[in-house]
Amino acid sequence: MEVQGDIFSPSYFAMKSRIEGLEREIADWTETIDYSEGDERLVLPTNIWETACNNNIQKVLNWLGSLPVDKQRLDARDPEAMETGLVNCAVMGKNCDLLSILLQLGADKDQLDGDGTTPLVAAGIRSEFNAQVRLLLEWGADFLKSLRTSKDCFIKIALRNENNALANL
């Protein structure tokens, strides 16, 4: 309708209103969960989690909202997906572009998932994630933040998985 210049008719306003209502309903579902005393976290909607894992950068950015991005949104986690957040989704989706954008916006590069693993450690398990590991290290990701590993353990895992390039980073 807009392309045809029809932005004043009643049908245009009705359609626009319906679309905006659906976008609010679908794209911006959020809730907070009280995890511990005084620690409320924003829940990452499962559809946004899936979107990030499937490399749909625009939909993730739409959900994050305008600049400056709310830190709670950047660090939101999906309880249905072992408490993983957007950074971990970008790593597992092998998407360095989304990962870089999230880090530039201030996302927590060392965010622990429900298993106590950081995105760096999760990425270090398989060789196809070397680019993501390199990017996380460039942004100062820390081996010691993980509850599950150390730098030496990380290198041993990389060598066991025949990932010499990662072990030698």
mmCIF file of C-alpha atoms in Angstrom:
data_model
loop_
_atom_site.group_PDB
_atom_site.id
_atom_site.type_symbol
_atom_site.label_atom_id
_atom_site.label_comp_id
_atom_site.label_asym_id
_atom_site.label_seq_id
_atom_site.Cartn_x
_atom_site.Cartn_y
_atom_site.Cartn_z
ATOM 1 C CA MET A 1 0.000 0.000 0.000
ATOM 2 C CA GLU A 2 2.793 2.433 0.902
ATOM 3 C CA VAL A 3 4.613 1.711 -2.350
ATOM 4 C CA GLN A 4 1.495 2.702 -4.235
ATOM 5 C CA GLY A 5 1.224 5.916 -2.227
ATOM 6 C CA ASP A 6 -1.869 4.783 -0.319
ATOM 7 C CA ILE A 7 -1.029 6.002 3.176
ATOM 8 C CA PHE A 8 -4.210 7.902 3.997
ATOM 9 C CA SER A 9 -7.019 5.420 3.352
ATOM 10 C CA PRO A 10 -8.902 3.714 6.195
ATOM 11 C CA SER A 11 -7.788 0.295 4.927
ATOM 12 C CA TYR A 12 -4.147 1.390 5.164
ATOM 13 C CA PHE A 13 -4.563 2.497 8.797
ATOM 14 C CA ALA A 14 -6.432 -0.699 9.670
ATOM 15 C CA MET A 15 -3.699 -2.855 8.112
ATOM 16 C CA LYS A 16 -0.933 -0.815 9.744
ATOM 17 C CA SER A 17 -2.591 -1.095 13.157
ATOM 18 C CA ARG A 18 -3.019 -4.858 12.777
ATOM 19 C CA ILE A 19 0.625 -5.341 11.733
ATOM 20 C CA GLU A 20 1.902 -3.230 14.633
ATOM 21 C CA GLY A 21 -0.234 -5.244 17.049
ATOM 22 C CA LEU A 22 1.113 -8.529 15.707
ATOM 23 C CA GLU A 23 4.703 -7.258 15.888
ATOM 24 C CA ARG A 24 4.212 -6.298 19.527
ATOM 25 C CA GLU A 25 2.665 -9.672 20.262
ATOM 26 C CA ILE A 26 5.306 -11.771 18.525
ATOM 27 C CA ALA A 27 8.593 -9.889 18.385
ATOM 28 C CA ASP A 28 8.765 -8.298 21.796
ATOM 29 C CA TRP A 29 7.602 -10.901 24.288
ATOM 30 C CA THR A 30 9.619 -10.471 27.446
ATOM 31 C CA GLU A 31 9.344 -11.313 31.070
ATOM 32 C CA THR A 32 11.627 -11.222 34.049
ATOM 33 C CA ILE A 33 12.332 -14.111 36.343
ATOM 34 C CA ASP A 34 13.547 -13.705 39.902
ATOM 35 C CA TYR A 35 16.505 -16.119 40.042
ATOM 36 C CA SER A 36 17.785 -15.181 43.467
ATOM 37 C CA GLU A 37 17.305 -12.498 46.024
ATOM 38 C CA GLY A 38 17.657 -9.151 44.274
ATOM 39 C CA ASP A 39 18.712 -10.694 40.939
ATOM 40 C CA GLU A 40 16.070 -10.264 38.271
ATOM 41 C CA ARG A 41 17.039 -11.197 34.742
ATOM 42 C CA LEU A 42 15.241 -10.660 31.518
ATOM 43 C CA VAL A 43 14.180 -13.877 29.831
ATOM 44 C CA LEU A 44 15.384 -14.258 26.263
ATOM 45 C CA PRO A 45 12.336 -15.314 24.242
ATOM 46 C CA THR A 46 12.833 -18.714 22.647
ATOM 47 C CA ASN A 47 11.933 -17.347 19.206
ATOM 48 C CA ILE A 48 14.689 -14.716 19.526
ATOM 49 C CA TRP A 49 17.131 -17.381 20.761
ATOM 50 C CA GLU A 50 16.319 -19.483 17.687
ATOM 51 C CA THR A 51 16.585 -16.410 15.462
ATOM 52 C CA ALA A 52 20.077 -15.675 16.802
ATOM 53 C CA CYS A 53 21.167 -19.295 16.339
ATOM 54 C CA ASN A 54 19.854 -19.148 12.765
ATOM 55 C CA ASN A 55 21.784 -15.943 12.011
ATOM 56 C CA ASN A 56 18.871 -13.567 11.499
ATOM 57 C CA ILE A 57 20.765 -10.460 12.560
ATOM 58 C CA GLN A 58 18.008 -7.995 11.704
ATOM 59 C CA LYS A 59 15.376 -9.700 13.844
ATOM 60 C CA VAL A 60 17.797 -9.865 16.782
ATOM 61 C CA LEU A 61 18.592 -6.166 16.376
ATOM 62 C CA ASN A 62 14.882 -5.355 16.179
ATOM 63 C CA TRP A 63 14.333 -7.191 19.477
ATOM 64 C CA LEU A 64 17.279 -5.418 21.122
ATOM 65 C CA GLY A 65 15.751 -2.051 20.241
ATOM 66 C CA SER A 66 17.284 1.328 19.621
ATOM 67 C CA LEU A 67 20.647 2.595 20.859
ATOM 68 C CA PRO A 68 21.770 2.620 23.560
ATOM 69 C CA VAL A 69 20.735 -1.014 23.930
ATOM 70 C CA ASP A 70 19.412 -2.081 27.305
ATOM 71 C CA LYS A 71 22.078 -4.252 29.007
ATOM 72 C CA GLN A 72 19.343 -6.559 30.322
ATOM 73 C CA ARG A 73 18.334 -7.379 26.759
ATOM 74 C CA LEU A 74 21.930 -7.971 25.675
ATOM 75 C CA ASP A 75 22.473 -10.391 28.540
ATOM 76 C CA ALA A 76 19.027 -12.030 28.600
ATOM 77 C CA ARG A 77 19.034 -15.827 28.759
ATOM 78 C CA ASP A 78 16.603 -18.486 27.617
ATOM 79 C CA PRO A 79 15.674 -20.856 30.467
ATOM 80 C CA GLU A 80 14.370 -23.328 27.879
ATOM 81 C CA ALA A 81 17.846 -23.546 26.303
ATOM 82 C CA MET A 82 20.075 -24.167 29.335
ATOM 83 C CA GLU A 83 20.220 -20.461 30.178
ATOM 84 C CA THR A 84 22.188 -19.592 27.036
ATOM 85 C CA GLY A 85 22.262 -15.999 25.869
ATOM 86 C CA LEU A 86 22.699 -14.191 22.579
ATOM 87 C CA VAL A 87 26.509 -14.350 22.570
ATOM 88 C CA ASN A 88 26.408 -18.111 22.906
ATOM 89 C CA CYS A 89 23.775 -18.304 20.146
ATOM 90 C CA ALA A 90 25.990 -16.263 17.827
ATOM 91 C CA VAL A 91 28.897 -18.599 18.561
ATOM 92 C CA MET A 92 26.887 -21.766 17.988
ATOM 93 C CA GLY A 93 25.332 -20.262 14.861
ATOM 94 C CA LYS A 94 28.889 -19.665 13.581
ATOM 95 C CA ASN A 95 28.003 -16.033 13.026
ATOM 96 C CA CYS A 96 30.981 -13.737 13.584
ATOM 97 C CA ASP A 97 28.995 -10.744 12.295
ATOM 98 C CA LEU A 98 26.284 -11.093 14.934
ATOM 99 C CA LEU A 99 28.878 -11.933 17.591
ATOM 100 C CA SER A 100 30.879 -8.817 16.739
ATOM 101 C CA ILE A 101 27.768 -6.620 16.843
ATOM 102 C CA LEU A 102 26.723 -8.013 20.229
ATOM 103 C CA LEU A 103 30.204 -7.467 21.672
ATOM 104 C CA GLN A 104 30.318 -3.918 20.307
ATOM 105 C CA LEU A 105 26.950 -3.211 21.938
ATOM 106 C CA GLY A 106 28.317 -4.391 25.295
ATOM 107 C CA ALA A 107 27.071 -7.972 25.661
ATOM 108 C CA ASP A 108 28.770 -10.057 28.343
ATOM 109 C CA LYS A 109 31.506 -12.023 26.554
ATOM 110 C CA ASP A 110 31.950 -14.274 29.604
ATOM 111 C CA GLN A 111 28.290 -14.977 30.396
ATOM 112 C CA LEU A 112 27.842 -18.359 32.051
ATOM 113 C CA ASP A 113 25.135 -20.670 30.780
ATOM 114 C CA GLY A 114 23.163 -22.999 33.044
ATOM 115 C CA ASP A 115 26.022 -25.498 32.920
ATOM 116 C CA GLY A 116 28.656 -22.984 34.069
ATOM 117 C CA THR A 117 30.221 -22.700 30.624
ATOM 118 C CA THR A 118 31.223 -19.487 28.877
ATOM 119 C CA PRO A 119 30.797 -18.934 25.125
ATOM 120 C CA LEU A 120 34.602 -19.191 24.769
ATOM 121 C CA VAL A 121 34.736 -22.643 26.326
ATOM 122 C CA ALA A 122 31.629 -23.810 24.446
ATOM 123 C CA ALA A 123 33.172 -22.654 21.164
ATOM 124 C CA GLY A 124 36.516 -24.255 21.903
ATOM 125 C CA ILE A 125 35.153 -27.755 21.777
ATOM 126 C CA ARG A 126 34.870 -27.934 17.967
ATOM 127 C CA SER A 127 37.175 -26.721 15.216
ATOM 128 C CA GLU A 128 34.420 -25.089 13.157
ATOM 129 C CA PHE A 129 34.162 -22.421 15.866
ATOM 130 C CA ASN A 130 37.791 -21.209 15.626
ATOM 131 C CA ALA A 131 36.774 -17.848 14.132
ATOM 132 C CA GLN A 132 34.381 -17.252 17.010
ATOM 133 C CA VAL A 133 37.047 -18.258 19.559
ATOM 134 C CA ARG A 134 39.496 -15.832 17.984
ATOM 135 C CA LEU A 135 36.927 -13.009 18.091
ATOM 136 C CA LEU A 136 36.042 -13.699 21.730
ATOM 137 C CA LEU A 137 39.737 -13.715 22.670
ATOM 138 C CA GLU A 138 40.246 -10.416 20.812
ATOM 139 C CA TRP A 139 37.468 -8.943 22.950
ATOM 140 C CA GLY A 140 39.133 -10.196 26.131
ATOM 141 C CA ALA A 141 37.095 -13.307 26.916
ATOM 142 C CA ASP A 142 38.567 -15.070 29.934
ATOM 143 C CA PHE A 143 39.175 -18.802 30.423
ATOM 144 C CA LEU A 144 38.996 -18.369 34.174
ATOM 145 C CA LYS A 145 35.376 -17.153 34.133
ATOM 146 C CA SER A 146 34.123 -20.636 33.270
ATOM 147 C CA LEU A 147 33.248 -22.923 36.142
ATOM 148 C CA ARG A 148 34.197 -25.914 34.010
ATOM 149 C CA THR A 149 37.685 -25.341 32.639
ATOM 150 C CA SER A 150 41.001 -23.547 32.696
ATOM 151 C CA LYS A 151 43.270 -22.442 29.863
ATOM 152 C CA ASP A 152 45.295 -25.672 30.140
ATOM 153 C CA CYS A 153 42.148 -27.797 30.095
ATOM 154 C CA PHE A 154 40.882 -25.826 27.100
ATOM 155 C CA ILE A 155 44.105 -26.544 25.187
ATOM 156 C CA LYS A 156 43.944 -30.266 26.092
ATOM 157 C CA ILE A 157 40.355 -30.446 24.809
ATOM 158 C CA ALA A 158 41.388 -28.727 21.572
ATOM 159 C CA LEU A 159 44.287 -31.176 21.091
ATOM 160 C CA ARG A 160 42.089 -34.180 21.921
ATOM 161 C CA ASN A 161 39.696 -32.979 19.198
ATOM 162 C CA GLU A 162 42.656 -32.626 16.795
ATOM 163 C CA ASN A 163 42.217 -28.872 16.694
ATOM 164 C CA ASN A 164 45.865 -27.815 16.647
ATOM 165 C CA ALA A 165 45.065 -24.373 15.243
ATOM 166 C CA LEU A 166 42.961 -23.573 18.300
ATOM 167 C CA ALA A 167 45.452 -25.078 20.752
ATOM 168 C CA ASN A 168 48.167 -22.846 19.294
ATOM 169 C CA LEU A 169 46.203 -19.563 19.452
#
